[in-house]
Tab-separated table of C-alpha atoms in Angstrom:
chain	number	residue	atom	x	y	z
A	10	UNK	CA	88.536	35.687	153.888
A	11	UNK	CA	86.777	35.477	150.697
A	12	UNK	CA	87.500	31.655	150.687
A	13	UNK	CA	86.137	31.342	154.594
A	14	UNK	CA	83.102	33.447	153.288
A	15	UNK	CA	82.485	31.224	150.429
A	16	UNK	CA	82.549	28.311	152.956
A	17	UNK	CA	80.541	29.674	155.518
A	18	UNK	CA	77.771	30.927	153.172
A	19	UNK	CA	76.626	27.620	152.174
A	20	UNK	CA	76.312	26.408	156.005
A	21	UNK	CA	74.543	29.975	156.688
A	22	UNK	CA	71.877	29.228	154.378
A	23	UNK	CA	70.839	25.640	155.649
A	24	UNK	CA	71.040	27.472	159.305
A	25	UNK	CA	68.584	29.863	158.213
A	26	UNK	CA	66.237	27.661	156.426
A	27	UNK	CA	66.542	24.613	157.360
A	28	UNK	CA	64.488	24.545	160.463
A	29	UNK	CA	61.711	26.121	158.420
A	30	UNK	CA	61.494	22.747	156.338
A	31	UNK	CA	61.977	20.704	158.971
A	32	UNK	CA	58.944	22.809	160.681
A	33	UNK	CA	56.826	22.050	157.564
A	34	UNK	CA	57.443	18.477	157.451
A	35	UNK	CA	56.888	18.220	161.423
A	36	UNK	CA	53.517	20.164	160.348
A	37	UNK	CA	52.464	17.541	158.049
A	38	UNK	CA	52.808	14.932	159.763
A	39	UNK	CA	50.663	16.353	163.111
A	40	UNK	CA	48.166	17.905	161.544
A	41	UNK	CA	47.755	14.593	158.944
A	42	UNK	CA	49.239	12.076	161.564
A	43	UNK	CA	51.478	10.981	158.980
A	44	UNK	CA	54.379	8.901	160.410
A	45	UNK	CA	56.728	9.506	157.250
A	46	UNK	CA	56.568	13.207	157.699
A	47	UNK	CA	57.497	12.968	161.279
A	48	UNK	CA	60.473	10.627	160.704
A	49	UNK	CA	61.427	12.956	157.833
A	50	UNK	CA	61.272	15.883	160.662
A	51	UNK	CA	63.367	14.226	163.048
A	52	UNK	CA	65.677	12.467	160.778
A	53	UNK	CA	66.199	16.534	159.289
A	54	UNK	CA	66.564	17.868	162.732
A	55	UNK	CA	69.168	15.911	163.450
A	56	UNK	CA	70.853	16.831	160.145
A	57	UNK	CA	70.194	20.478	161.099
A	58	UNK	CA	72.480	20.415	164.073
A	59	UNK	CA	75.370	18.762	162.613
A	60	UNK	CA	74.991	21.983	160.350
A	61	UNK	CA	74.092	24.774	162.620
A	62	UNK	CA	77.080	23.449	164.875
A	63	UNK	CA	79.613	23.502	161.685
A	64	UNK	CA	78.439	26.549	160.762
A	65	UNK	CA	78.700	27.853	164.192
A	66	UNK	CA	82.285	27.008	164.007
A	67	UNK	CA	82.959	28.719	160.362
A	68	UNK	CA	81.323	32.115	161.665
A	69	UNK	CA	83.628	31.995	164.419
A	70	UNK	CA	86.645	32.228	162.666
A	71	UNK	CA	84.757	34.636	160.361
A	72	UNK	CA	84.352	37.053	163.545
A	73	UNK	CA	88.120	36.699	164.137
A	74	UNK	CA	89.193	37.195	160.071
A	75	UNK	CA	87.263	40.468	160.622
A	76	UNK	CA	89.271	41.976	163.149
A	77	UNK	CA	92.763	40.477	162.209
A	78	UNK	CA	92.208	40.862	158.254
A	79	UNK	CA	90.531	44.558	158.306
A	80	UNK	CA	92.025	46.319	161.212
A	81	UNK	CA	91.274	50.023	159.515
A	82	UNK	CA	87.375	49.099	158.591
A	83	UNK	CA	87.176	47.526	162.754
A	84	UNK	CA	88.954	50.318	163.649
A	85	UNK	CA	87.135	52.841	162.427
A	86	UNK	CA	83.412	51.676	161.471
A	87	UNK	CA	83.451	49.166	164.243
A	88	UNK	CA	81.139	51.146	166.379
A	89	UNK	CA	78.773	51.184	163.338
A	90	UNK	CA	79.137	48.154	161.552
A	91	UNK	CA	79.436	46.029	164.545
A	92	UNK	CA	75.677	46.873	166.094
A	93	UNK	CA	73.966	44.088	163.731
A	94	UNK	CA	76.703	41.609	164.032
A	95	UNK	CA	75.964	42.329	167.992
A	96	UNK	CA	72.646	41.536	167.399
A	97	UNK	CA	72.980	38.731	165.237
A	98	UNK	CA	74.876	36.534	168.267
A	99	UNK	CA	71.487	37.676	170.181
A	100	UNK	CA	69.534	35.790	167.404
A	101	UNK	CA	72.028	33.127	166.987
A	102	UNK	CA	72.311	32.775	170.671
A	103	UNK	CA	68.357	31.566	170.852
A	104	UNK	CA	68.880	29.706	167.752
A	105	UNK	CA	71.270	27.289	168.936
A	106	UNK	CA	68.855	27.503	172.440
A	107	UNK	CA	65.867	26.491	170.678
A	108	UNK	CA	67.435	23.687	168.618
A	109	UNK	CA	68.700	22.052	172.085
A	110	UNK	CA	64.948	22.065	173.625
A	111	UNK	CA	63.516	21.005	169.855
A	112	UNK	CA	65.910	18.124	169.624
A	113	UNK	CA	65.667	16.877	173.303
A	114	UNK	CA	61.856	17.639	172.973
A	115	UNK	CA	61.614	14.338	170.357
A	116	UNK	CA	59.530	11.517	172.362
A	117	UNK	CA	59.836	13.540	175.591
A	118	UNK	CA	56.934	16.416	174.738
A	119	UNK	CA	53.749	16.038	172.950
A	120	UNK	CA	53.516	16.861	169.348
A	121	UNK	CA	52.449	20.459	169.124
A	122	UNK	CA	54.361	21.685	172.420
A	123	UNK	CA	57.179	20.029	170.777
A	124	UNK	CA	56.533	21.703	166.947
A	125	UNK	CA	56.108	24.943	169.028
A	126	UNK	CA	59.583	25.161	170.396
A	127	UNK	CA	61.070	24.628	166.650
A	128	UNK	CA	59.444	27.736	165.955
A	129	UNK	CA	61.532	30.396	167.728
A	130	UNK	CA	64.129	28.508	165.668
A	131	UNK	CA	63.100	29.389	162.398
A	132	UNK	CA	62.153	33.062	163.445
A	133	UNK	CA	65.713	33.234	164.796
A	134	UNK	CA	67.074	32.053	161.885
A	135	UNK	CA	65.444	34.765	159.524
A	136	UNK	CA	66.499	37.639	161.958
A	137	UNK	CA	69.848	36.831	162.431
A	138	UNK	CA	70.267	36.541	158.595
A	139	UNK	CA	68.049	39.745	158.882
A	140	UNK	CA	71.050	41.389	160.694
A	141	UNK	CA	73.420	40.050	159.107
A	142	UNK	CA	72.658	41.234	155.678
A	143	UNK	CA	72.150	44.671	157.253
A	144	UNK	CA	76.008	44.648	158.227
A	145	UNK	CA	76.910	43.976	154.522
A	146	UNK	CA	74.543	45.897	153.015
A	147	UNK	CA	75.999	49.076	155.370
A	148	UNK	CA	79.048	48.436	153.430
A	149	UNK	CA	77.080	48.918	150.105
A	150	UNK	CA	75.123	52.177	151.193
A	151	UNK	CA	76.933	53.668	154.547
A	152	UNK	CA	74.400	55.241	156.737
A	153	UNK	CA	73.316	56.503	160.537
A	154	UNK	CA	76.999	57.823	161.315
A	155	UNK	CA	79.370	60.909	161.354
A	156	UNK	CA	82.834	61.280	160.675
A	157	UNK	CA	85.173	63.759	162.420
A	158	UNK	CA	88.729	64.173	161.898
A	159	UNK	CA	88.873	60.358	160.512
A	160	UNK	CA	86.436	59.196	164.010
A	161	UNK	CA	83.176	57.875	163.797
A	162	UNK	CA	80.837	60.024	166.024
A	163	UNK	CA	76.913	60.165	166.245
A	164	UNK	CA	76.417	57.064	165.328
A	165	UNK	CA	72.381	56.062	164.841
A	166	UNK	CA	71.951	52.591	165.563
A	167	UNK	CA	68.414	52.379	163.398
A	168	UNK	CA	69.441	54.168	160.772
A	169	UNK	CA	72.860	51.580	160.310
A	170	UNK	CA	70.656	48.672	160.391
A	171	UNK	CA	67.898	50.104	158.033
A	172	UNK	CA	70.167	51.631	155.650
A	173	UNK	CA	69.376	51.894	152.083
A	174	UNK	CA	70.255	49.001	150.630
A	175	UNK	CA	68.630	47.066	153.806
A	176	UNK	CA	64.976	47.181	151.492
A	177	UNK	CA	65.991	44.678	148.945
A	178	UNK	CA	69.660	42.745	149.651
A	179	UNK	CA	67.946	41.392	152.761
A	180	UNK	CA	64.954	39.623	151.232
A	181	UNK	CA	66.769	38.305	148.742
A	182	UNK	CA	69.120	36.527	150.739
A	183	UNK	CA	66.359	35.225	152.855
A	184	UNK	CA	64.633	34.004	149.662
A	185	UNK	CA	68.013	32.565	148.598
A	186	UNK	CA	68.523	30.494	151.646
A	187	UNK	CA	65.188	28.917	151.209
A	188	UNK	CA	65.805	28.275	147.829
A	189	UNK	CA	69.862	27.009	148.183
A	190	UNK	CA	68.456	24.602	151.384
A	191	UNK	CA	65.131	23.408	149.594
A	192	UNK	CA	66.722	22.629	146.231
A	193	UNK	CA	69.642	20.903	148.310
A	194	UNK	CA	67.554	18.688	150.507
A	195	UNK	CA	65.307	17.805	147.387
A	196	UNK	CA	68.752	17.123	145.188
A	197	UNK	CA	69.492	13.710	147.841
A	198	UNK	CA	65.856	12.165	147.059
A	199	UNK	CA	65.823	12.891	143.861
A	200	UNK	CA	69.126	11.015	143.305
A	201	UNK	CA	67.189	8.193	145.724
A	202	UNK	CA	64.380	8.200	142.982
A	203	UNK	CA	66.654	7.969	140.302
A	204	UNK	CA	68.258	4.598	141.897
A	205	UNK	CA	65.091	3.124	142.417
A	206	UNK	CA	64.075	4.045	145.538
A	207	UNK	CA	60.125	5.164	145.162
A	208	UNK	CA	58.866	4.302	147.876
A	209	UNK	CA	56.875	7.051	149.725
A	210	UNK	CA	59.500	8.104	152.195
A	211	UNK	CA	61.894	9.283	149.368
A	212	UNK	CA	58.828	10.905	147.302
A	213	UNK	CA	57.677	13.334	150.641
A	214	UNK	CA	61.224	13.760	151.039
A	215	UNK	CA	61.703	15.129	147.636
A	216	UNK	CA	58.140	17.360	147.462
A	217	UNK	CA	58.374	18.945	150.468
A	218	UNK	CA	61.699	20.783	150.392
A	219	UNK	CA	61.552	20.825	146.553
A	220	UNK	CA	58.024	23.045	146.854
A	221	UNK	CA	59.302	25.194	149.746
A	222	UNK	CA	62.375	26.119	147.037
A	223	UNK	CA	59.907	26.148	144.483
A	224	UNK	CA	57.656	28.710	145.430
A	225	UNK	CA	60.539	30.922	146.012
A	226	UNK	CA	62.126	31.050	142.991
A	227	UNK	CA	59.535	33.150	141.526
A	228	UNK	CA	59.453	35.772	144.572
A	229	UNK	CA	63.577	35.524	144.321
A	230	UNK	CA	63.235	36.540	140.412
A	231	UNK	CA	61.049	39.153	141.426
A	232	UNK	CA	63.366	40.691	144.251
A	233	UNK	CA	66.284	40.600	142.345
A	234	UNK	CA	65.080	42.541	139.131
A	235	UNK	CA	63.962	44.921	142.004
A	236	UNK	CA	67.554	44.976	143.771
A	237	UNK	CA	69.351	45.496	139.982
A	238	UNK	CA	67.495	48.597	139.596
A	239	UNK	CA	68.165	49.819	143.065
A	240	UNK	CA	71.810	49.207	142.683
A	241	UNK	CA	72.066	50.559	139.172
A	242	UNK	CA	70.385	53.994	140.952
A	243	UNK	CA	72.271	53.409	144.173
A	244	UNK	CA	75.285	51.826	143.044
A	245	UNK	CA	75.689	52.911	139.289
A	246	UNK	CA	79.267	51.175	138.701
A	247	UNK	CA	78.614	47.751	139.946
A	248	UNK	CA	75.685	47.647	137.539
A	249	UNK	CA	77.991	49.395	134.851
A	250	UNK	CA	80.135	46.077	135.673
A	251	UNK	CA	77.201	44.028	136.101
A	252	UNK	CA	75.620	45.024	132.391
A	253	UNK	CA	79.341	45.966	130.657
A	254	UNK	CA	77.867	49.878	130.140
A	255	UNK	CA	81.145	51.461	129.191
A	256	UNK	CA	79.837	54.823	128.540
A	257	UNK	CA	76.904	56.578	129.969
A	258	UNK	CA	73.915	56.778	127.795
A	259	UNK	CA	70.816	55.698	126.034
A	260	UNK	CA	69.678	52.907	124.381
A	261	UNK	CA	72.010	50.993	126.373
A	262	UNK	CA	72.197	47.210	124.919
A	263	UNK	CA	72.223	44.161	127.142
A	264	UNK	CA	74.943	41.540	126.506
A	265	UNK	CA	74.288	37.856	127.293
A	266	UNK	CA	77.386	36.014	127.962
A	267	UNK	CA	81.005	37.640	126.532
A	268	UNK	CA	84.205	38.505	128.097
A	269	UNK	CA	85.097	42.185	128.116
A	270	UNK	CA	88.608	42.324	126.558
A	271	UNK	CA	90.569	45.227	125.099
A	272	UNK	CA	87.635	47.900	125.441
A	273	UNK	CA	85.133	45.739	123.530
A	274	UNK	CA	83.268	43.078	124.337
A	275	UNK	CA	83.491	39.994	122.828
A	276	UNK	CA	81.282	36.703	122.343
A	277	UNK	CA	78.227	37.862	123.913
A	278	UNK	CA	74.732	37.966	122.478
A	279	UNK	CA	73.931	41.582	122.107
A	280	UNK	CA	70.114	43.108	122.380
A	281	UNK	CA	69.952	46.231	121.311
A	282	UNK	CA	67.941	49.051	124.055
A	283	UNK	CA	67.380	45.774	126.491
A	284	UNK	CA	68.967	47.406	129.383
A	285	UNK	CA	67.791	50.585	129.316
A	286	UNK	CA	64.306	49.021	129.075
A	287	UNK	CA	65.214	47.170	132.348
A	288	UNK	CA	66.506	49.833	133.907
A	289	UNK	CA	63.604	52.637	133.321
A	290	UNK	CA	60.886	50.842	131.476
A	291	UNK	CA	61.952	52.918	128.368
A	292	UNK	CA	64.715	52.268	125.797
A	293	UNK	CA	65.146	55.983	125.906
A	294	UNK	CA	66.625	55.524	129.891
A	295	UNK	CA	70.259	56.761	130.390
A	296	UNK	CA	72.239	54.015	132.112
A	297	UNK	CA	75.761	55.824	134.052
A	298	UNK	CA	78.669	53.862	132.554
A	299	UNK	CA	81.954	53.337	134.420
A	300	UNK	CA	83.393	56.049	131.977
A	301	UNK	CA	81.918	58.310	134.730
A	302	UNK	CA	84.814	57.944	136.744
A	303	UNK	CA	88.651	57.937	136.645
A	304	UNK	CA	89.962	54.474	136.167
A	305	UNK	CA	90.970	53.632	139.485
A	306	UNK	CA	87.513	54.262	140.771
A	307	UNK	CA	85.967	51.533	138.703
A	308	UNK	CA	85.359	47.885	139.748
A	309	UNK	CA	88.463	45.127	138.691
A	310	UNK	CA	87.524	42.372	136.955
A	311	UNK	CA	84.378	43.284	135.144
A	312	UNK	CA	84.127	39.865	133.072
A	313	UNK	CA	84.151	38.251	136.282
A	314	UNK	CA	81.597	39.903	137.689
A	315	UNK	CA	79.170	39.981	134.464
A	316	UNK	CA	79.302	36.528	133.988
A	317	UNK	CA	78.849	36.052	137.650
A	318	UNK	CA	75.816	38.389	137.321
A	319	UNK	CA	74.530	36.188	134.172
A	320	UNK	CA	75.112	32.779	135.630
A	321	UNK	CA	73.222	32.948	138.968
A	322	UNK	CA	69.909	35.253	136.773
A	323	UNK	CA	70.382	31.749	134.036
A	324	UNK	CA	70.188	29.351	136.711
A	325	UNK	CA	67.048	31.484	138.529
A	326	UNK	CA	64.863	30.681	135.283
A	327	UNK	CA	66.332	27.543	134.826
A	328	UNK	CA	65.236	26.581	138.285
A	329	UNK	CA	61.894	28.594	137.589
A	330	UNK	CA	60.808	26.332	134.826
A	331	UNK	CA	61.696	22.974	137.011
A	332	UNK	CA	59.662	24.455	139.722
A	333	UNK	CA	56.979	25.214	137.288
A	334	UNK	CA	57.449	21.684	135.546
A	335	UNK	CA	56.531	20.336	138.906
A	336	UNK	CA	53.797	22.762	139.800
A	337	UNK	CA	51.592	21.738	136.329
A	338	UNK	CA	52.007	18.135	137.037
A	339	UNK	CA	50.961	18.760	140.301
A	340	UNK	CA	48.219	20.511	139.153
A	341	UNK	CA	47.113	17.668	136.265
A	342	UNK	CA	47.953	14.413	137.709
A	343	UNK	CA	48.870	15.543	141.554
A	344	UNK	CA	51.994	13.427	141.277
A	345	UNK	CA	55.319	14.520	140.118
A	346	UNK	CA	56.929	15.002	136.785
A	347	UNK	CA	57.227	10.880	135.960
A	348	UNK	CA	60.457	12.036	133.460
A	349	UNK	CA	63.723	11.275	134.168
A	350	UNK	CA	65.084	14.137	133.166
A	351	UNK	CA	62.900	16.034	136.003
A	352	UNK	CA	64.223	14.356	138.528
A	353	UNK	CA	67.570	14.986	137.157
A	354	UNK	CA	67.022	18.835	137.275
A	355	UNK	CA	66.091	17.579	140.547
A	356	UNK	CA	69.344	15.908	141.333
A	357	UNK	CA	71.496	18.692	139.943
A	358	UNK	CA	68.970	22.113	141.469
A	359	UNK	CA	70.985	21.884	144.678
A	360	UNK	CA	74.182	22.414	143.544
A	361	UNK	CA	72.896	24.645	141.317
A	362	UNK	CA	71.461	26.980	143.973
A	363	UNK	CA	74.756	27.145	145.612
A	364	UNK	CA	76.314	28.096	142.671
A	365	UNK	CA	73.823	30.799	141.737
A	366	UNK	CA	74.005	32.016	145.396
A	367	UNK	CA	78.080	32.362	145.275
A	368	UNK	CA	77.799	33.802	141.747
A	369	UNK	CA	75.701	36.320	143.750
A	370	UNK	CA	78.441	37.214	146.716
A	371	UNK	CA	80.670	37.893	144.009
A	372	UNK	CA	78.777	40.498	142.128
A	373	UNK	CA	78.077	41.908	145.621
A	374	UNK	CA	81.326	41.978	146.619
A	375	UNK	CA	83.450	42.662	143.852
A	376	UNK	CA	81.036	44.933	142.291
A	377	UNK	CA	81.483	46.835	145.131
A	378	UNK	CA	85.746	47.118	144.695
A	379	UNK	CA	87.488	49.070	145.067
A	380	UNK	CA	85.366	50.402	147.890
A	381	UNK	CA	84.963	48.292	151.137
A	382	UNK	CA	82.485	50.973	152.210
A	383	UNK	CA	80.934	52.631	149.303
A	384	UNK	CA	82.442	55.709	149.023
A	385	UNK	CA	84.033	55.771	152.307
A	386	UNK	CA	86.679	53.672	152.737
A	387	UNK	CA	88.932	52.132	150.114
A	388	UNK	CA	89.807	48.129	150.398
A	389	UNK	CA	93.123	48.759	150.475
A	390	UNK	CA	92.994	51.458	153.169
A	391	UNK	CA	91.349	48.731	155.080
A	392	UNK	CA	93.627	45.736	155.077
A	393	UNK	CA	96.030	44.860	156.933
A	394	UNK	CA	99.634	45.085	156.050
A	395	UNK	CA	101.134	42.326	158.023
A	396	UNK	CA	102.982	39.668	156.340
A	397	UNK	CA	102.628	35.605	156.992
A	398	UNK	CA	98.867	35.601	155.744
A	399	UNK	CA	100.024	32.755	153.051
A	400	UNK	CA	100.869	30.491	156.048
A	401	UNK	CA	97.275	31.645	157.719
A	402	UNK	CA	95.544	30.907	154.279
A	403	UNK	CA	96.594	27.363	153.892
A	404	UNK	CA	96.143	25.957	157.564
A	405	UNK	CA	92.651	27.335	157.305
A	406	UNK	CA	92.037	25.853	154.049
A	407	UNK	CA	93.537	22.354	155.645
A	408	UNK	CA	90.972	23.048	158.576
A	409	UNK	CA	88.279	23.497	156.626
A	410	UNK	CA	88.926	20.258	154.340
A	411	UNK	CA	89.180	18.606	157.615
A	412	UNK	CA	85.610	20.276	159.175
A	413	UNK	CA	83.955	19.621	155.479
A	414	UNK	CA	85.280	15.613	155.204
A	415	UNK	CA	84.123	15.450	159.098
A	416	UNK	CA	80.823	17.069	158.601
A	417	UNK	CA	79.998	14.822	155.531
A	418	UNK	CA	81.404	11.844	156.738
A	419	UNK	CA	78.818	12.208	159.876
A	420	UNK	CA	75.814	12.689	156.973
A	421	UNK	CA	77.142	9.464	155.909
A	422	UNK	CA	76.441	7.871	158.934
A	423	UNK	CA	73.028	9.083	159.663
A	424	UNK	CA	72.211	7.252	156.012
A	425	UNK	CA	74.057	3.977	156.522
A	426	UNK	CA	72.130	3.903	160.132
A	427	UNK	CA	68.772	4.873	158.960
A	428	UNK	CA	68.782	2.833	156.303
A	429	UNK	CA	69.249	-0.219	158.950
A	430	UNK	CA	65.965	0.867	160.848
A	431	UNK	CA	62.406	-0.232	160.092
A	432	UNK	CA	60.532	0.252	156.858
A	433	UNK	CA	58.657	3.512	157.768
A	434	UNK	CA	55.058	3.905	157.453
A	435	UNK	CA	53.620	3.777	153.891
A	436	UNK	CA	49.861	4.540	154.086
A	437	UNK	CA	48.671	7.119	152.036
A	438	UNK	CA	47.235	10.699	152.639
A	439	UNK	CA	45.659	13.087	150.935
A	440	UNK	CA	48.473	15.747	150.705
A	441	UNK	CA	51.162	13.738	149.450
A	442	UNK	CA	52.383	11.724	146.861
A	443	UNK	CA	50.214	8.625	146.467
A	444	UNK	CA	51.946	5.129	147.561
A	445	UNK	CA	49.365	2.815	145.727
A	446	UNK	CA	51.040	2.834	142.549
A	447	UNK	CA	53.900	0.460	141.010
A	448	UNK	CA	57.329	0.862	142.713
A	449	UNK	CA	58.793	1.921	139.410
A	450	UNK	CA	56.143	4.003	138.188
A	451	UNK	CA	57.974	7.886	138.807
A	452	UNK	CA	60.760	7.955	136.507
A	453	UNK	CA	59.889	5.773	133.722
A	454	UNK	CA	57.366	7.931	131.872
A	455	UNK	CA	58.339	10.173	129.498
């Protein structure tokens, strides 16, 4: 499951944001009547679809894995944990509604009727991640239920969906959406600009998702510092894992990098009272260390998930300072960075978000081990037992080749045929990137 997760993830993310950019660039262009916005807008709506019908299919199987993979957490949490995955086919239901009417509505209802009914898509979007995000983070903090003689009873229906980890794991998956689909559309103009292609259409193309992901890097930097704490209060031995605190106590150092072998750690840059400072704004703040519990209680794999834990917060400045890069040109010269190395960043911040989004899961997830419901219900007490799952694994892993060499070989065909069509509109506005200057101006400066 963890490989169908990792899949579907990616796919989850554009579904969830996606439709926001493609609202902003469908925005632009009404509200400036600027025709490259608007082919932008429908060119990414019809990219959107593809998606939201791939992903459609990946969270289908998803729904079966959870059933046929974890018959003791179905069986006994399903009356809890299965209230916001109920409500997330609501959401996704009028998502897939509202992308029908959007996409039929091109050339067939006027502009702003027609921007309207992208809305509800967006909104749907956010809720359904919204819900979700509540399921998983019910498995981090278990709430709103009763157990009685091993049966769920009284279960709460508000107080499973706004459980206490709710507050801060759903915003910052929102926020990491936005940022893993803005940095991804972005990454395919930038690689245009880089071969050449300045023209106007690639330039929008690039600013538009590129500031969406922009401005929420800094928010997403804020929320997670916020979630850290939370889960080193709520969760103390995932952080422990997280932040390699082997023994509770104070003036607790933070490691930068290293692996964690023989009870030492080894190869990371140590700074001495760090954590504790993070933790309680004092270097005098006791941090619980996984010593607090027997050994079988703690989480597997702790290297794993540190360096997991230090990749994704690395790549979150990393793609803070290219987003601030951009900003002070922006700001200076309103134009983008001219350096090539900018719009390199560019070219590499999608893949980068993805990989600082899955770095993410895995702290989440194995940080969690070996609990599949914090202190509830052990993993192991909730898999199942039957044998042929090696056979299962690999025809879904050949399926899913097959549905990812499909789905980009389709992408691949929207370029070659838009790239036959006219030379879009080039006059300038005063929002975007200017198209008076020399073809070959972005990119050459230094």
């Amino acid at each position: 499951m963890g490989f169908t997760l990792a899949f579907h993830i990616v796919l989850a993310c554009l579904g969830v944001a996606f439709p926001a950019v493609v609202l902003v660039a469908n925005y632009l262009g009404l509200r400036r009547r600027d025709e490259t916005a608007l082919l932008l807008a429908r060119r990414w709506s019809q990219v959107m679809a593809v998606l939201v019908a791939v992903g459609a299919i990946t969270g289908t199987v998803l729904s079966f894995e959870m059933g046929l993979l974890w018959p003791g957490l179905m069986g006994r949490f399903g009356g809890a944990i299965g209230i916001p995955f109920s409500i997330e086919g609501i959401f996704f239901l009028l998502e897939a509604v509202f992308v029908s009417i959007y996409l039929y509505g091109w050339d067939r209802l006027s502009g702003w009727p027609h921007f309207c009914t992208g809305v509800p898509v967006a909104v749907a979007g956010s809720l359904g991640a919204w819900s979700v995000v509540a399921a998983n983070s019910w498995m981090n903090q278990p709430a709103g239920f009763q157990l009685s003689h091993g049966r769920l009873t009284h279960v709460d229906p508000v107080a499973v969906f706004f459980n206490p980890a709710t507050y801060y794991e759903v915003p910052h998956m929102i926020l990491a959406a936005y940022m893993v689909t803005g940095f991804l559309v972005a990454s395919v103009y930038a690689v245009g600009l880089l071969r050449g292609r300045r023209d106007r259409y690639h330039r929008l193309g690039f600013l538009v998702p590129f500031t969406i992901a922009g401005v929420c890097t800094p928010l997403q930097i804020f929320v997670g510092d916020t979630a850290a704490r939370a889960v080193e209060h709520q969760q103390p031995l995932k952080f422990a894992a997280m932040e390699y605190v082997v023994r509770t106590h104070r003036h607790v150092s933070e490691y930068l990098g290293g692996v964690f072998v023989n009870g030492h750690v080894t190869g990371a840059l140590k700074v001495p009272d760090l954590d504790s400072l993070l933790v309680g704004f004092s270097p005098n703040t006791k941090v619980v260390g996984w010593d607090s519990v027997p050994a079988a209680g703690r989480a597997p794999f702790v290297s794993f998930i540190h360096l997991s834990f230090d990749l994704m917060v690395l790549i979150g400045f990393g793609l803070l300072v290219l987003g601030a890069w951009s900003a002070v040109s922006w700001w200076r010269r309103r134009d983008l960075p001219g350096s090539r190395l900018f719009l390199w960043g560019g070219a590499l911040s999608g893949l980068a978000a993805v990989v600082a989004m899955e770095c993410g899961w895995v702290v989440t997830e194995v940080g969690r081990q070996p609990w599949i419901v914090y202190k509830v219900m052990l993993t192991s007490q909730a898999a199942t037992t039957t044998s042929g799952l090696t056979g299962t694994l690999t025809a879904i892993i050949a399926l899913y080749a097959v549905l990812g060499i499909a789905t980009v070989a389709i992408l691949l065909a929207f370029r070659r045929r838009w790239r036959q069509t006219a030379a879009v509109d080039n006059r300038d506005v005063p929002y975007g990137p200017s198209a008076g200057e020399p073809a070959d101006r972005v990119g050459q400066r230094s």
